[in-house]
GROMACS .gro file of C-alpha atoms in nm:
model
  346
    1MET     CA    1 -12.993   0.176  -1.479
    2GLU     CA    2 -12.807   0.505  -1.483
    3PRO     CA    3 -12.787   0.695  -1.153
    4VAL     CA    4 -13.028   0.984  -1.114
    5PRO     CA    5 -12.838   1.309  -1.169
    6VAL     CA    6 -12.799   1.524  -0.860
    7ASP     CA    7 -12.842   1.899  -0.874
    8PRO     CA    8 -12.495   2.042  -0.785
    9ALA     CA    9 -12.644   2.322  -0.576
   10HIS     CA   10 -12.859   2.077  -0.378
   11PHE     CA   11 -12.561   1.844  -0.334
   12ALA     CA   12 -12.341   2.126  -0.202
   13LYS     CA   13 -12.614   2.241   0.036
   14THR     CA   14 -12.672   1.889   0.170
   15ALA     CA   15 -12.297   1.834   0.212
   16HIS     CA   16 -12.267   2.161   0.403
   17HIS     CA   17 -12.553   2.074   0.639
   18LEU     CA   18 -12.423   1.722   0.689
   19MET     CA   19 -12.075   1.845   0.778
   20ALA     CA   20 -12.224   2.099   1.020
   21SER     CA   21 -12.417   1.822   1.197
   22LYS     CA   22 -12.111   1.598   1.216
   23MET     CA   23 -11.882   1.868   1.351
   24TYR     CA   24 -12.138   1.991   1.604
   25SER     CA   25 -12.186   1.636   1.733
   26LEU     CA   26 -11.810   1.591   1.755
   27ALA     CA   27 -11.778   1.920   1.944
   28SER     CA   28 -12.048   1.807   2.189
   29CYS     CA   29 -11.858   1.486   2.256
   30VAL     CA   30 -11.532   1.677   2.304
   31MET     CA   31 -11.714   1.909   2.547
   32LEU     CA   32 -11.812   1.613   2.764
   33PHE     CA   33 -11.464   1.460   2.760
   34TYR     CA   34 -11.316   1.801   2.845
   35ASP     CA   35 -11.551   1.836   3.142
   36ILE     CA   36 -11.459   1.488   3.261
   37ALA     CA   37 -11.092   1.588   3.250
   38LEU     CA   38 -11.166   1.913   3.437
   39THR     CA   39 -11.358   1.743   3.715
   40MET     CA   40 -11.147   1.426   3.743
   41PRO     CA   41 -10.967   1.541   4.063
   42ASP     CA   42 -11.304   1.606   4.230
   43GLU     CA   43 -11.434   1.272   4.104
   44VAL     CA   44 -11.139   1.080   4.246
   45GLU     CA   45 -11.166   1.255   4.583
   46LYS     CA   46 -11.542   1.258   4.624
   47ILE     CA   47 -11.644   0.936   4.447
   48TRP     CA   48 -11.362   0.684   4.428
   49MET     CA   49 -11.195   0.759   4.762
   50GLN     CA   50 -11.517   0.692   4.953
   51PRO     CA   51 -11.509   0.389   5.185
   52ARG     CA   52 -11.754   0.174   4.991
   53PHE     CA   53 -11.895   0.110   4.648
   54THR     CA   54 -12.276   0.134   4.659
   55TYR     CA   55 -12.568   0.169   4.422
   56MET     CA   56 -12.514   0.545   4.406
   57THR     CA   57 -12.156   0.487   4.294
   58LEU     CA   58 -12.296   0.258   4.026
   59LEU     CA   59 -12.543   0.524   3.911
   60TRP     CA   60 -12.262   0.778   3.902
   61THR     CA   61 -12.046   0.546   3.690
   62LEU     CA   62 -12.324   0.472   3.443
   63ASN     CA   63 -12.415   0.839   3.404
   64ARG     CA   64 -12.055   0.951   3.384
   65TYR     CA   65 -11.916   0.699   3.136
   66VAL     CA   66 -12.192   0.529   2.935
   67ALA     CA   67 -12.267   0.847   2.737
   68PRO     CA   68 -11.911   0.937   2.629
   69LEU     CA   69 -11.811   0.578   2.553
   70GLY     CA   70 -12.134   0.513   2.365
   71TYR     CA   71 -12.105   0.834   2.167
   72MET     CA   72 -11.759   0.742   2.045
   73VAL     CA   73 -11.935   0.474   1.838
   74ILE     CA   74 -12.198   0.722   1.720
   75ILE     CA   75 -11.941   0.981   1.613
   76ALA     CA   76 -11.750   0.712   1.423
   77SER     CA   77 -12.070   0.601   1.246
   78PHE     CA   78 -12.122   0.953   1.114
   79HIS     CA   79 -11.812   0.909   0.899
   80MET     CA   80 -11.852   0.546   0.792
   81ASP     CA   81 -11.931   0.444   0.435
   82TRP     CA   82 -12.143   0.147   0.539
   83PRO     CA   83 -12.370  -0.047   0.303
   84PRO     CA   84 -12.738   0.034   0.361
   85GLU     CA   85 -12.801  -0.309   0.519
   86THR     CA   86 -12.527  -0.254   0.777
   87CYS     CA   87 -12.653   0.093   0.863
   88ASP     CA   88 -13.010  -0.035   0.896
   89ARG     CA   89 -12.898  -0.293   1.153
   90TYR     CA   90 -12.713  -0.029   1.355
   91ILE     CA   91 -12.940   0.271   1.315
   92LEU     CA   92 -13.143   0.240   1.638
   93TYR     CA   93 -12.830   0.215   1.855
   94PRO     CA   94 -12.818   0.592   1.938
   95GLU     CA   95 -13.171   0.589   2.074
   96ALA     CA   96 -13.118   0.262   2.262
   97LEU     CA   97 -12.820   0.432   2.428
   98LYS     CA   98 -13.039   0.731   2.510
   99ILE     CA   99 -13.291   0.500   2.680
  100VAL     CA  100 -13.018   0.369   2.912
  101ILE     CA  101 -12.895   0.722   2.992
  102THR     CA  102 -13.251   0.843   3.054
  103LEU     CA  103 -13.318   0.551   3.290
  104VAL     CA  104 -13.006   0.620   3.497
  105ILE     CA  105 -13.066   0.995   3.519
  106GLY     CA  106 -13.434   0.941   3.596
  107ILE     CA  107 -13.351   0.713   3.890
  108ILE     CA  108 -13.106   0.971   4.026
  109PHE     CA  109 -13.372   1.242   4.020
  110ILE     CA  110 -13.638   1.018   4.171
  111LEU     CA  111 -13.401   0.944   4.461
  112ARG     CA  112 -13.348   1.318   4.491
  113LEU     CA  113 -13.724   1.379   4.513
  114TYR     CA  114 -13.768   1.089   4.754
  115ALA     CA  115 -13.511   1.246   4.983
  116ILE     CA  116 -13.634   1.604   4.983
  117TYR     CA  117 -13.994   1.489   5.034
  118GLY     CA  118 -13.901   1.310   5.357
  119LYS     CA  119 -13.889   0.952   5.226
  120SER     CA  120 -14.233   0.987   5.073
  121THR     CA  121 -14.334   0.659   4.908
  122VAL     CA  122 -14.605   0.842   4.714
  123VAL     CA  123 -14.350   1.075   4.557
  124ALA     CA  124 -14.122   0.783   4.471
  125VAL     CA  125 -14.407   0.588   4.310
  126VAL     CA  126 -14.527   0.892   4.114
  127GLY     CA  127 -14.170   0.952   3.998
  128MET     CA  128 -14.131   0.592   3.883
  129VAL     CA  129 -14.463   0.602   3.698
  130LEU     CA  130 -14.355   0.921   3.520
  131LEU     CA  131 -14.017   0.769   3.433
  132VAL     CA  132 -14.172   0.450   3.295
  133ALA     CA  133 -14.416   0.661   3.091
  134GLU     CA  134 -14.127   0.867   2.954
  135LEU     CA  135 -13.932   0.555   2.858
  136CYS     CA  136 -14.237   0.400   2.688
  137ILE     CA  137 -14.293   0.717   2.486
  138LYS     CA  138 -13.926   0.727   2.388
  139ILE     CA  139 -13.933   0.364   2.274
  140TRP     CA  140 -14.250   0.428   2.073
  141ALA     CA  141 -14.093   0.738   1.917
  142PHE     CA  142 -13.752   0.604   1.826
  143THR     CA  143 -13.882   0.277   1.676
  144ASP     CA  144 -14.000   0.504   1.395
  145GLY     CA  145 -13.635   0.593   1.329
  146ALA     CA  146 -13.466   0.537   0.996
  147ARG     CA  147 -13.131   0.623   0.839
  148LEU     CA  148 -13.089   0.953   0.662
  149ASP     CA  149 -13.087   0.901   0.285
  150LEU     CA  150 -12.781   1.074   0.144
  151PRO     CA  151 -12.687   1.150  -0.216
  152GLU     CA  152 -12.416   0.936  -0.368
  153GLY     CA  153 -12.077   1.067  -0.263
  154LEU     CA  154 -12.180   1.157   0.093
  155VAL     CA  155 -12.126   0.912   0.378
  156GLY     CA  156 -12.268   0.865   0.724
  157CYS     CA  157 -12.512   0.647   0.915
  158ILE     CA  158 -12.737   0.905   1.079
  159LEU     CA  159 -13.067   0.846   1.257
  160VAL     CA  160 -13.374   1.051   1.166
  161GLY     CA  161 -13.745   0.978   1.193
  162ARG     CA  162 -13.983   0.870   0.919
  163ASN     CA  163 -14.252   1.074   1.091
  164HIS     CA  164 -14.089   1.385   1.235
  165LEU     CA  165 -14.372   1.457   1.482
  166ARG     CA  166 -14.357   1.106   1.628
  167PHE     CA  167 -13.978   1.108   1.642
  168SER     CA  168 -13.969   1.445   1.820
  169PHE     CA  169 -14.153   1.290   2.116
  170THR     CA  170 -13.817   1.143   2.215
  171TRP     CA  171 -13.734   1.491   2.345
  172ILE     CA  172 -14.086   1.615   2.421
  173SER     CA  173 -14.132   1.332   2.674
  174GLU     CA  174 -13.807   1.437   2.840
  175LEU     CA  175 -13.928   1.798   2.855
  176ILE     CA  176 -14.242   1.688   3.037
  177PHE     CA  177 -14.057   1.468   3.288
  178ASP     CA  178 -13.794   1.733   3.362
  179THR     CA  179 -14.061   2.001   3.405
  180ILE     CA  180 -14.256   1.794   3.658
  181VAL     CA  181 -13.940   1.706   3.852
  182PHE     CA  182 -13.833   2.070   3.855
  183LEU     CA  183 -14.173   2.193   3.977
  184LEU     CA  184 -14.182   1.932   4.255
  185THR     CA  185 -13.827   2.019   4.361
  186PHE     CA  186 -13.887   2.393   4.345
  187HIS     CA  187 -14.212   2.366   4.542
  188ARG     CA  188 -14.044   2.170   4.817
  189THR     CA  189 -13.728   2.374   4.846
  190LEU     CA  190 -13.920   2.703   4.828
  191ARG     CA  191 -14.139   2.601   5.122
  192HIS     CA  192 -13.835   2.506   5.327
  193TYR     CA  193 -13.655   2.825   5.221
  194ARG     CA  194 -13.948   3.034   5.349
  195PHE     CA  195 -13.960   2.834   5.670
  196GLN     CA  196 -13.592   2.907   5.731
  197HIS     CA  197 -13.643   3.278   5.685
  198ARG     CA  198 -13.949   3.285   5.910
  199SER     CA  199 -13.734   3.140   6.187
  200GLY     CA  200 -13.576   3.485   6.219
  201GLN     CA  201 -13.234   3.350   6.311
  202PRO     CA  202 -12.930   3.559   6.214
  203GLY     CA  203 -12.773   3.264   6.034
  204SER     CA  204 -13.083   3.181   5.834
  205ARG     CA  205 -12.980   3.402   5.546
  206ARG     CA  206 -12.644   3.245   5.478
  207PRO     CA  207 -12.625   3.164   5.105
  208HIS     CA  208 -12.437   2.835   5.126
  209THR     CA  209 -12.698   2.605   5.278
  210LEU     CA  210 -12.810   2.280   5.124
  211ILE     CA  211 -13.149   2.425   5.042
  212HIS     CA  212 -12.989   2.709   4.845
  213LEU     CA  213 -12.770   2.459   4.661
  214ILE     CA  214 -13.067   2.243   4.565
  215MET     CA  215 -13.260   2.546   4.440
  216LYS     CA  216 -12.968   2.690   4.247
  217ASP     CA  217 -12.863   2.363   4.086
  218GLY     CA  218 -13.223   2.266   4.013
  219VAL     CA  219 -13.296   2.592   3.832
  220THR     CA  220 -12.967   2.579   3.639
  221TYR     CA  221 -13.016   2.217   3.534
  222PHE     CA  222 -13.375   2.273   3.427
  223ALA     CA  223 -13.295   2.586   3.225
  224VAL     CA  224 -13.007   2.425   3.035
  225ILE     CA  225 -13.171   2.088   2.969
  226PHE     CA  226 -13.512   2.234   2.886
  227ALA     CA  227 -13.353   2.468   2.631
  228ALA     CA  228 -13.144   2.188   2.477
  229ASN     CA  229 -13.436   1.947   2.442
  230ALA     CA  230 -13.677   2.217   2.321
  231ILE     CA  231 -13.431   2.321   2.050
  232THR     CA  232 -13.375   1.960   1.940
  233ALA     CA  233 -13.748   1.887   1.919
  234SER     CA  234 -13.813   2.213   1.732
  235ILE     CA  235 -13.543   2.141   1.474
  236PHE     CA  236 -13.681   1.793   1.408
  237LEU     CA  237 -14.032   1.933   1.374
  238TRP     CA  238 -13.974   2.239   1.160
  239SER     CA  239 -13.637   2.228   0.987
  240PRO     CA  240 -13.693   2.182   0.612
  241GLU     CA  241 -13.343   2.039   0.563
  242PRO     CA  242 -13.298   1.667   0.648
  243GLY     CA  243 -12.926   1.711   0.710
  244ILE     CA  244 -12.993   1.971   0.981
  245LYS     CA  245 -13.259   1.778   1.175
  246PRO     CA  246 -13.020   1.569   1.391
  247ILE     CA  247 -12.776   1.853   1.455
  248ASN     CA  248 -12.862   1.911   1.823
  249ALA     CA  249 -12.950   1.552   1.920
  250SER     CA  250 -12.603   1.460   2.045
  251PHE     CA  251 -12.564   1.784   2.239
  252SER     CA  252 -12.895   1.746   2.423
  253THR     CA  253 -12.802   1.396   2.543
  254LEU     CA  254 -12.442   1.473   2.637
  255ILE     CA  255 -12.517   1.801   2.817
  256THR     CA  256 -12.772   1.613   3.030
  257SER     CA  257 -12.507   1.365   3.142
  258LEU     CA  258 -12.263   1.650   3.209
  259MET     CA  259 -12.511   1.850   3.417
  260VAL     CA  260 -12.611   1.552   3.632
  261SER     CA  261 -12.245   1.478   3.706
  262ARG     CA  262 -12.199   1.839   3.811
  263LEU     CA  263 -12.507   1.823   4.038
  264ILE     CA  264 -12.368   1.522   4.221
  265LEU     CA  265 -12.020   1.672   4.257
  266ASN     CA  266 -12.171   1.995   4.389
  267LEU     CA  267 -12.349   1.798   4.661
  268LYS     CA  268 -12.028   1.619   4.747
  269SER     CA  269 -11.850   1.955   4.772
  270ALA     CA  270 -12.124   2.091   4.997
  271ALA     CA  271 -12.062   1.794   5.224
  272GLN     CA  272 -11.712   1.922   5.291
  273THR     CA  273 -11.782   2.290   5.353
  274ALA     CA  274 -12.013   2.282   5.657
  275SER     CA  275 -12.106   2.045   5.936
  276VAL     CA  276 -12.412   1.898   6.098
  277TRP     CA  277 -12.451   1.696   6.417
  278ALA     CA  278 -12.726   1.438   6.409
  279SER     CA  279 -12.837   1.250   6.718
  280GLY     CA  280 -13.139   1.038   6.795
  281GLY     CA  281 -13.278   1.088   6.445
  282ARG     CA  282 -13.316   1.464   6.490
  283VAL     CA  283 -13.121   1.722   6.293
  284SER     CA  284 -12.980   2.019   6.477
  285GLY     CA  285 -12.888   2.355   6.332
  286VAL     CA  286 -12.602   2.396   6.092
  287SER     CA  287 -12.258   2.501   6.202
  288GLN     CA  288 -12.024   2.658   5.948
  289SER     CA  289 -11.660   2.560   5.960
  290ASP     CA  290 -11.347   2.750   5.864
  291ASP     CA  291 -11.168   2.424   5.790
  292ASP     CA  292 -11.296   2.238   5.485
  293GLU     CA  293 -11.149   1.906   5.593
  294ALA     CA  294 -11.149   1.889   5.973
  295PRO     CA  295 -11.524   1.903   6.045
  296TYR     CA  296 -11.622   1.587   5.861
  297ARG     CA  297 -11.322   1.390   5.978
  298HIS     CA  298 -11.332   1.496   6.345
  299HIS     CA  299 -11.498   1.228   6.559
  300HIS     CA  300 -11.627   1.067   6.235
  301ARG     CA  301 -11.909   1.317   6.211
  302GLN     CA  302 -12.084   1.383   5.881
  303THR     CA  303 -12.032   1.722   5.723
  304TYR     CA  304 -12.270   1.903   5.498
  305VAL     CA  305 -12.503   2.197   5.509
  306VAL     CA  306 -12.848   2.096   5.618
  307SER     CA  307 -13.061   2.367   5.767
  308ASP     CA  308 -13.034   2.699   5.940
  309VAL     CA  309 -13.347   2.631   6.143
  310PRO     CA  310 -13.264   2.578   6.512
  311GLU     CA  311 -13.362   2.250   6.671
  312ASP     CA  312 -13.602   2.423   6.912
  313ASP     CA  313 -13.792   2.579   6.622
  314ILE     CA  314 -13.811   2.248   6.441
  315SER     CA  315 -13.933   2.079   6.757
  316LYS     CA  316 -14.208   2.338   6.805
  317GLU     CA  317 -14.321   2.300   6.447
  318ALA     CA  318 -14.311   1.922   6.477
  319GLU     CA  319 -14.538   1.913   6.784
  320GLY     CA  320 -14.878   1.767   6.712
  321GLY     CA  321 -14.745   1.577   6.411
  322ARG     CA  322 -14.698   1.888   6.200
  323ALA     CA  323 -14.380   2.039   6.058
  324GLU     CA  324 -14.441   2.328   5.825
  325GLY     CA  325 -14.247   2.308   5.503
  326PHE     CA  326 -14.180   1.934   5.537
  327MET     CA  327 -14.337   1.602   5.456
  328GLY     CA  328 -14.244   1.281   5.634
  329ASP     CA  329 -14.221   1.145   5.985
  330GLU     CA  330 -13.985   1.404   6.126
  331ALA     CA  331 -13.882   1.754   6.027
  332GLY     CA  332 -13.532   1.757   5.885
  333ASP     CA  333 -13.520   1.386   5.794
  334TRP     CA  334 -13.499   1.459   5.423
  335GLN     CA  335 -13.171   1.644   5.463
  336ASP     CA  336 -13.006   1.344   5.630
  337LEU     CA  337 -13.146   1.109   5.370
  338PHE     CA  338 -13.038   1.336   5.088
  339PHE     CA  339 -12.676   1.296   5.179
  340GLU     CA  340 -12.718   0.927   5.249
  341LEU     CA  341 -12.823   0.904   4.886
  342VAL     CA  342 -12.505   1.074   4.772
  343GLU     CA  343 -12.305   0.842   4.998
  344LYS     CA  344 -12.169   1.067   5.269
  345VAL     CA  345 -12.072   0.783   5.499
  346GLU     CA  346 -11.970   0.834   5.859
   0.00000   0.00000   0.00000
């Protein structure tokens, strides 16, 4: 049987779109490797020079290196002239990798919520239920994946969906999870932010407190990741060109890994720029330091920004079992726990 003739204009258009998708994915991967190189000194100091290797170090390692190493295989597959049978066996690998990355990042954010909600088991359980639901939706969506059919003369093993609406739920589910996490984080930090300002203390308006950092990083992360996932889902849903549909998929996954790494490093940096003295399970007010190194080494005390609310004010609010702006057994506990979760060890 003679091959079906291909319209030259259609072939050129498809080739152009395919090359754009390949180069954009390659650029996204290079972006992540470049950021790893930029932040490597901070990583060595704040992650690998810590006294012990714990589960948070493991989560960091998985988030930091699974995505770039896994995407090296994906980028290579975009340029391989594989037989259809070989491509069909491989084709679900990108989404399986995304499931692993989503699981790791989801656990990190659930720990974050657990900390800022004062070790609330309810929040942790709700977070886990949402994460499991997201993963189930992703698995359901990506099992509809298939390789992109390309005209003869064009090569690449590229994942697209048979049903574009179903396949787009890979990113829609992530949008929903990230939105809920952001709203919970913003609600909590906003309440604490208002509580700090109601304390009326001169230092309560300093910009470099932990609560400001959580708010700033949370808003930045949500804005970037929401935009990336919304764009990816929209392209899969409405782009009429098959070669364009996967163009933003790599970027949305890799930028998520990059942003989470930055969030963790920012918290580690905050741990070295201010100090807190904790005794008897109660957190006292924050004390800024002019020396970035001495405070957290001196007398083996932990160093990070916690709260500008004086201990007396916290104690008054905590009387009668109530601490406005907090949930948990004791006002201020979540700040201690938050840095336990990012491994600031005495």
